[in-house]
Amino acid sequence: MKLWFEEWFESDEYSTVYKHRNNEEAEILISFILSKINLSGDAKILDLGCGAGRHTLLLAKRGFQVTGIDQSAKLLSVAVDEAQKNGLHARFIKDDIRTVSFSEKFDVILNVFTSFGYFENDDDNFALFTNVEKHLSDEGVFVFDFLNAENVKRNLIPFSEDEIGDMVVKQSRKIEGNKVIKEIVLLQNGERKNYRESVRLYSKTDLLGALNKNNLSVEMIFGSYDGEAFDEFSSPRLILLCKK
């Protein structure tokens, strides 16, 4: 049986439903990250869970040596097409971000835009941090951008319905145990398709503990892409900049 993201991310509809996640939003995050890190022009950057490569390609545009890893062949094909169309040099590899292995080390490793918490148990999720520690250079920075669990719990929108072209998108959301679950119903041309998202809700304390166990120390914490201080109850994001 396929995991939810193996089915959803490979669908034709995923990119349509999330087309509002545009390059402008990605540019804000990348500009913010680079404002906090001093990097040489030839820095090596690894984007774990790169999806369609929005963040990876913005870094390639700036001249960095970038590598993007994702398990979705469909999203990676979009990334490769965008790179070729814009004359950008980037390496994209289909692999598991928890186990992908390189002989080289990276100056920056990214796991951004909630590309984490997709598995049922903690060991499977936190295996990412073990792999990050293995591939991060001695002076490197790990940038981890996740949802703020407490804010999600307090401000969850139970149901929404939108129209995207001739597609009706119905989304139901609930907290189930320690996960936020989204049931997605797509209605188009008389057809109905159902998809699901499930993300484990980890608190700041949970994540700092797991990072520390993997020799990763949090140097800076932010609560938004604008660099606001993190507030457990109101911040939309939990952004951690870590070093070994």
mmCIF file of C-alpha atoms in Angstrom:
data_model
loop_
_atom_site.group_PDB
_atom_site.id
_atom_site.type_symbol
_atom_site.label_atom_id
_atom_site.label_comp_id
_atom_site.label_asym_id
_atom_site.label_seq_id
_atom_site.Cartn_x
_atom_site.Cartn_y
_atom_site.Cartn_z
ATOM 1 C CA MET A 1 0.000 0.000 0.000
ATOM 2 C CA LYS A 2 1.344 3.413 -0.975
ATOM 3 C CA LEU A 3 2.011 6.052 1.661
ATOM 4 C CA TRP A 4 -0.184 9.144 1.325
ATOM 5 C CA PHE A 5 2.541 11.331 -0.143
ATOM 6 C CA GLU A 6 3.546 8.712 -2.700
ATOM 7 C CA GLU A 7 0.024 8.849 -4.105
ATOM 8 C CA TRP A 8 -0.731 12.580 -3.684
ATOM 9 C CA PHE A 9 2.593 14.034 -4.847
ATOM 10 C CA GLU A 10 2.550 11.840 -7.957
ATOM 11 C CA SER A 11 -0.958 12.920 -8.948
ATOM 12 C CA ASP A 12 -1.756 15.306 -11.788
ATOM 13 C CA GLU A 13 -3.822 17.440 -9.426
ATOM 14 C CA TYR A 14 -1.269 18.163 -6.679
ATOM 15 C CA SER A 15 0.496 20.997 -8.498
ATOM 16 C CA THR A 16 -2.856 22.521 -9.471
ATOM 17 C CA VAL A 17 -4.218 22.528 -5.921
ATOM 18 C CA TYR A 18 -1.037 24.112 -4.580
ATOM 19 C CA LYS A 19 -0.307 26.481 -7.443
ATOM 20 C CA HIS A 20 -0.664 29.395 -4.982
ATOM 21 C CA ARG A 21 2.671 28.313 -3.528
ATOM 22 C CA ASN A 22 4.573 30.503 -5.925
ATOM 23 C CA ASN A 23 8.121 31.648 -6.502
ATOM 24 C CA GLU A 24 7.448 34.935 -4.741
ATOM 25 C CA GLU A 25 6.825 33.085 -1.492
ATOM 26 C CA ALA A 26 9.898 30.908 -2.043
ATOM 27 C CA GLU A 27 11.994 34.006 -2.771
ATOM 28 C CA ILE A 28 10.990 35.521 0.569
ATOM 29 C CA LEU A 29 12.187 32.420 2.422
ATOM 30 C CA ILE A 30 15.441 32.074 0.470
ATOM 31 C CA SER A 31 16.283 35.765 0.866
ATOM 32 C CA PHE A 32 15.595 35.503 4.586
ATOM 33 C CA ILE A 33 17.801 32.422 4.977
ATOM 34 C CA LEU A 34 20.683 33.968 3.055
ATOM 35 C CA SER A 35 20.462 37.117 5.171
ATOM 36 C CA LYS A 36 21.244 34.978 8.225
ATOM 37 C CA ILE A 37 24.095 32.926 6.757
ATOM 38 C CA ASN A 38 27.428 34.069 5.346
ATOM 39 C CA LEU A 39 28.123 31.959 2.267
ATOM 40 C CA SER A 40 30.830 31.949 -0.362
ATOM 41 C CA GLY A 41 29.669 32.092 -3.969
ATOM 42 C CA ASP A 42 30.571 28.450 -4.608
ATOM 43 C CA ALA A 43 28.895 27.037 -1.492
ATOM 44 C CA LYS A 44 27.398 23.555 -1.733
ATOM 45 C CA ILE A 45 23.722 23.406 -0.759
ATOM 46 C CA LEU A 46 21.571 20.300 -0.293
ATOM 47 C CA ASP A 47 17.772 20.663 -0.408
ATOM 48 C CA LEU A 48 16.143 17.634 1.226
ATOM 49 C CA GLY A 49 12.524 17.301 0.137
ATOM 50 C CA CYS A 50 12.917 19.740 -2.743
ATOM 51 C CA GLY A 51 9.646 18.883 -4.509
ATOM 52 C CA ALA A 52 9.345 20.847 -7.754
ATOM 53 C CA GLY A 53 12.557 22.702 -6.931
ATOM 54 C CA ARG A 54 11.255 26.196 -6.189
ATOM 55 C CA HIS A 55 13.819 26.885 -3.469
ATOM 56 C CA THR A 56 16.598 24.853 -5.105
ATOM 57 C CA LEU A 57 16.382 26.782 -8.357
ATOM 58 C CA LEU A 58 16.367 30.173 -6.653
ATOM 59 C CA LEU A 59 19.648 29.159 -5.028
ATOM 60 C CA ALA A 60 21.004 27.913 -8.365
ATOM 61 C CA LYS A 61 20.087 31.278 -9.871
ATOM 62 C CA ARG A 62 22.395 32.875 -7.310
ATOM 63 C CA GLY A 63 25.278 30.676 -8.457
ATOM 64 C CA PHE A 64 25.449 28.158 -5.624
ATOM 65 C CA GLN A 65 26.182 24.467 -6.218
ATOM 66 C CA VAL A 66 22.788 22.958 -5.476
ATOM 67 C CA THR A 67 21.458 19.435 -5.131
ATOM 68 C CA GLY A 68 17.771 18.650 -4.645
ATOM 69 C CA ILE A 69 16.476 15.336 -3.297
ATOM 70 C CA ASP A 70 12.886 14.126 -3.426
ATOM 71 C CA GLN A 71 10.974 10.863 -3.729
ATOM 72 C CA SER A 72 8.454 12.212 -6.228
ATOM 73 C CA ALA A 73 9.492 11.525 -9.808
ATOM 74 C CA LYS A 74 6.683 13.766 -11.027
ATOM 75 C CA LEU A 75 7.754 16.800 -8.998
ATOM 76 C CA LEU A 76 11.413 16.246 -9.856
ATOM 77 C CA SER A 77 10.558 16.222 -13.562
ATOM 78 C CA VAL A 78 8.999 19.670 -13.086
ATOM 79 C CA ALA A 79 12.186 20.835 -11.351
ATOM 80 C CA VAL A 80 14.422 19.521 -14.128
ATOM 81 C CA ASP A 81 12.251 21.137 -16.814
ATOM 82 C CA GLU A 82 12.356 24.488 -14.998
ATOM 83 C CA ALA A 83 16.129 24.302 -14.646
ATOM 84 C CA GLN A 84 16.582 23.577 -18.349
ATOM 85 C CA LYS A 85 14.082 26.234 -19.402
ATOM 86 C CA ASN A 86 15.899 28.883 -17.361
ATOM 87 C CA GLY A 87 19.447 27.736 -18.102
ATOM 88 C CA LEU A 88 20.171 26.880 -14.475
ATOM 89 C CA HIS A 89 22.614 24.248 -13.277
ATOM 90 C CA ALA A 90 21.177 22.059 -10.535
ATOM 91 C CA ARG A 91 21.447 18.393 -9.663
ATOM 92 C CA PHE A 92 18.176 16.599 -8.892
ATOM 93 C CA ILE A 93 18.066 13.056 -7.515
ATOM 94 C CA LYS A 94 15.147 10.755 -6.721
ATOM 95 C CA ASP A 95 15.859 9.226 -3.325
ATOM 96 C CA ASP A 96 14.747 8.998 0.296
ATOM 97 C CA ILE A 97 15.891 12.111 2.172
ATOM 98 C CA ARG A 98 16.501 10.001 5.288
ATOM 99 C CA THR A 99 18.949 7.602 3.661
ATOM 100 C CA VAL A 100 20.421 9.291 0.575
ATOM 101 C CA SER A 101 24.204 9.158 0.815
ATOM 102 C CA PHE A 102 27.021 11.291 -0.588
ATOM 103 C CA SER A 103 30.785 11.194 -0.194
ATOM 104 C CA GLU A 104 30.799 14.998 -0.022
ATOM 105 C CA LYS A 105 29.729 17.404 2.724
ATOM 106 C CA PHE A 106 27.466 20.433 2.302
ATOM 107 C CA ASP A 107 27.762 24.004 3.567
ATOM 108 C CA VAL A 108 24.001 24.343 3.924
ATOM 109 C CA ILE A 109 21.319 21.688 4.180
ATOM 110 C CA LEU A 110 17.675 22.682 3.821
ATOM 111 C CA ASN A 111 14.491 20.962 4.875
ATOM 112 C CA VAL A 112 11.855 23.611 4.316
ATOM 113 C CA PHE A 113 8.155 24.169 3.786
ATOM 114 C CA THR A 114 7.027 21.293 6.025
ATOM 115 C CA SER A 115 8.834 18.534 4.130
ATOM 116 C CA PHE A 116 8.921 16.561 7.385
ATOM 117 C CA GLY A 117 6.721 14.540 9.717
ATOM 118 C CA TYR A 118 5.128 12.402 7.008
ATOM 119 C CA PHE A 119 5.784 9.058 8.714
ATOM 120 C CA GLU A 120 3.826 7.343 11.476
ATOM 121 C CA ASN A 121 6.627 6.906 13.999
ATOM 122 C CA ASP A 122 9.278 9.178 15.436
ATOM 123 C CA ASP A 123 12.255 7.043 14.448
ATOM 124 C CA ASP A 124 11.308 7.253 10.778
ATOM 125 C CA ASN A 125 10.854 11.018 10.967
ATOM 126 C CA PHE A 126 13.931 11.803 13.053
ATOM 127 C CA ALA A 127 16.139 9.644 10.799
ATOM 128 C CA LEU A 128 16.323 12.799 8.682
ATOM 129 C CA PHE A 129 18.355 14.554 11.375
ATOM 130 C CA THR A 130 20.821 11.657 11.535
ATOM 131 C CA ASN A 131 21.395 11.972 7.797
ATOM 132 C CA VAL A 132 21.739 15.755 8.024
ATOM 133 C CA GLU A 133 24.449 15.447 10.682
ATOM 134 C CA LYS A 134 26.287 12.955 8.473
ATOM 135 C CA HIS A 135 26.374 15.300 5.470
ATOM 136 C CA LEU A 136 26.767 18.732 7.085
ATOM 137 C CA SER A 137 30.233 20.290 6.942
ATOM 138 C CA ASP A 138 31.911 21.234 10.225
ATOM 139 C CA GLU A 139 30.932 24.893 9.852
ATOM 140 C CA GLY A 140 27.746 24.172 7.924
ATOM 141 C CA VAL A 141 24.200 25.287 8.710
ATOM 142 C CA PHE A 142 21.045 23.175 8.731
ATOM 143 C CA VAL A 143 17.888 25.169 8.018
ATOM 144 C CA PHE A 144 14.719 23.463 9.221
ATOM 145 C CA ASP A 145 11.361 25.089 8.425
ATOM 146 C CA PHE A 146 8.303 23.392 9.887
ATOM 147 C CA LEU A 147 4.764 24.271 10.875
ATOM 148 C CA ASN A 148 4.177 25.563 14.404
ATOM 149 C CA ALA A 149 2.174 22.734 15.961
ATOM 150 C CA GLU A 150 0.504 24.800 18.681
ATOM 151 C CA ASN A 151 -0.601 27.432 16.183
ATOM 152 C CA VAL A 152 -2.040 24.733 13.915
ATOM 153 C CA LYS A 153 -4.043 23.286 16.802
ATOM 154 C CA ARG A 154 -5.415 26.687 17.816
ATOM 155 C CA ASN A 155 -6.271 27.972 14.343
ATOM 156 C CA LEU A 156 -7.265 24.886 12.384
ATOM 157 C CA ILE A 157 -9.847 25.587 9.676
ATOM 158 C CA PRO A 158 -12.122 22.500 9.723
ATOM 159 C CA PHE A 159 -13.416 22.859 6.171
ATOM 160 C CA SER A 160 -12.817 24.906 3.050
ATOM 161 C CA GLU A 161 -14.080 24.772 -0.511
ATOM 162 C CA ASP A 162 -12.476 26.446 -3.515
ATOM 163 C CA GLU A 163 -12.779 26.443 -7.277
ATOM 164 C CA ILE A 164 -9.646 26.193 -9.394
ATOM 165 C CA GLY A 165 -10.696 26.472 -13.018
ATOM 166 C CA ASP A 166 -13.296 23.753 -13.503
ATOM 167 C CA MET A 167 -12.143 21.827 -10.423
ATOM 168 C CA VAL A 168 -13.908 22.011 -7.050
ATOM 169 C CA VAL A 169 -11.514 21.423 -4.152
ATOM 170 C CA LYS A 170 -13.012 20.430 -0.795
ATOM 171 C CA GLN A 171 -10.615 20.139 2.144
ATOM 172 C CA SER A 172 -11.502 18.824 5.609
ATOM 173 C CA ARG A 173 -8.974 19.181 8.435
ATOM 174 C CA LYS A 174 -8.781 17.644 11.890
ATOM 175 C CA ILE A 175 -6.340 16.872 14.671
ATOM 176 C CA GLU A 176 -6.159 13.132 15.196
ATOM 177 C CA GLY A 177 -3.878 12.027 18.010
ATOM 178 C CA ASN A 178 -0.550 13.723 17.355
ATOM 179 C CA LYS A 179 -1.193 14.406 13.662
ATOM 180 C CA VAL A 180 -2.970 16.988 11.560
ATOM 181 C CA ILE A 181 -5.018 15.204 8.916
ATOM 182 C CA LYS A 182 -6.340 16.750 5.732
ATOM 183 C CA GLU A 183 -8.878 14.927 3.565
ATOM 184 C CA ILE A 184 -8.987 16.336 0.037
ATOM 185 C CA VAL A 185 -11.895 15.762 -2.349
ATOM 186 C CA LEU A 186 -11.495 16.887 -5.959
ATOM 187 C CA LEU A 187 -14.523 17.158 -8.251
ATOM 188 C CA GLN A 188 -13.923 17.697 -11.958
ATOM 189 C CA ASN A 189 -15.801 16.722 -15.133
ATOM 190 C CA GLY A 190 -18.122 14.435 -13.192
ATOM 191 C CA GLU A 191 -15.203 12.621 -11.561
ATOM 192 C CA ARG A 192 -14.367 12.464 -7.871
ATOM 193 C CA LYS A 193 -10.872 11.860 -6.513
ATOM 194 C CA ASN A 194 -9.842 11.526 -2.878
ATOM 195 C CA TYR A 195 -6.436 12.253 -1.390
ATOM 196 C CA ARG A 196 -5.092 12.569 2.120
ATOM 197 C CA GLU A 197 -2.323 14.423 3.929
ATOM 198 C CA SER A 198 -0.988 13.496 7.361
ATOM 199 C CA VAL A 199 1.724 15.439 9.179
ATOM 200 C CA ARG A 200 3.010 14.615 12.658
ATOM 201 C CA LEU A 201 2.721 17.578 15.019
ATOM 202 C CA TYR A 202 6.038 18.107 16.791
ATOM 203 C CA SER A 203 6.510 20.881 19.335
ATOM 204 C CA LYS A 204 9.618 23.036 19.555
ATOM 205 C CA THR A 205 10.700 20.995 22.592
ATOM 206 C CA ASP A 206 10.276 17.720 20.662
ATOM 207 C CA LEU A 207 12.352 18.967 17.764
ATOM 208 C CA LEU A 208 15.130 20.546 19.811
ATOM 209 C CA GLY A 209 15.503 17.292 21.732
ATOM 210 C CA ALA A 210 15.715 15.204 18.556
ATOM 211 C CA LEU A 211 18.198 17.603 16.960
ATOM 212 C CA ASN A 212 20.366 17.590 20.074
ATOM 213 C CA LYS A 213 20.462 13.777 20.063
ATOM 214 C CA ASN A 214 21.909 14.022 16.562
ATOM 215 C CA ASN A 215 24.632 16.505 17.507
ATOM 216 C CA LEU A 216 22.763 19.441 15.967
ATOM 217 C CA SER A 217 22.581 22.586 18.081
ATOM 218 C CA VAL A 218 19.965 25.272 17.427
ATOM 219 C CA GLU A 219 21.642 28.666 16.965
ATOM 220 C CA MET A 220 18.646 30.775 15.912
ATOM 221 C CA ILE A 221 14.850 30.408 16.066
ATOM 222 C CA PHE A 222 12.292 32.381 14.059
ATOM 223 C CA GLY A 223 8.516 32.294 13.757
ATOM 224 C CA SER A 224 7.948 33.544 10.212
ATOM 225 C CA TYR A 225 9.619 34.127 6.857
ATOM 226 C CA ASP A 226 9.863 37.788 7.836
ATOM 227 C CA GLY A 227 12.239 36.888 10.661
ATOM 228 C CA GLU A 228 9.828 37.524 13.519
ATOM 229 C CA ALA A 229 10.627 36.086 16.947
ATOM 230 C CA PHE A 230 9.049 32.697 17.580
ATOM 231 C CA ASP A 231 5.887 32.681 19.676
ATOM 232 C CA GLU A 232 4.518 29.244 20.459
ATOM 233 C CA PHE A 233 0.893 30.349 20.227
ATOM 234 C CA SER A 234 0.852 32.818 17.342
ATOM 235 C CA SER A 235 3.799 32.147 15.013
ATOM 236 C CA PRO A 236 2.828 30.490 11.723
ATOM 237 C CA ARG A 237 6.197 28.761 11.307
ATOM 238 C CA LEU A 238 9.000 27.236 13.370
ATOM 239 C CA ILE A 239 12.294 27.996 11.625
ATOM 240 C CA LEU A 240 15.475 26.603 13.168
ATOM 241 C CA LEU A 241 19.042 27.368 12.091
ATOM 242 C CA CYS A 242 21.336 24.671 13.448
ATOM 243 C CA LYS A 243 25.031 23.819 13.548
ATOM 244 C CA LYS A 244 27.030 20.771 14.579
#
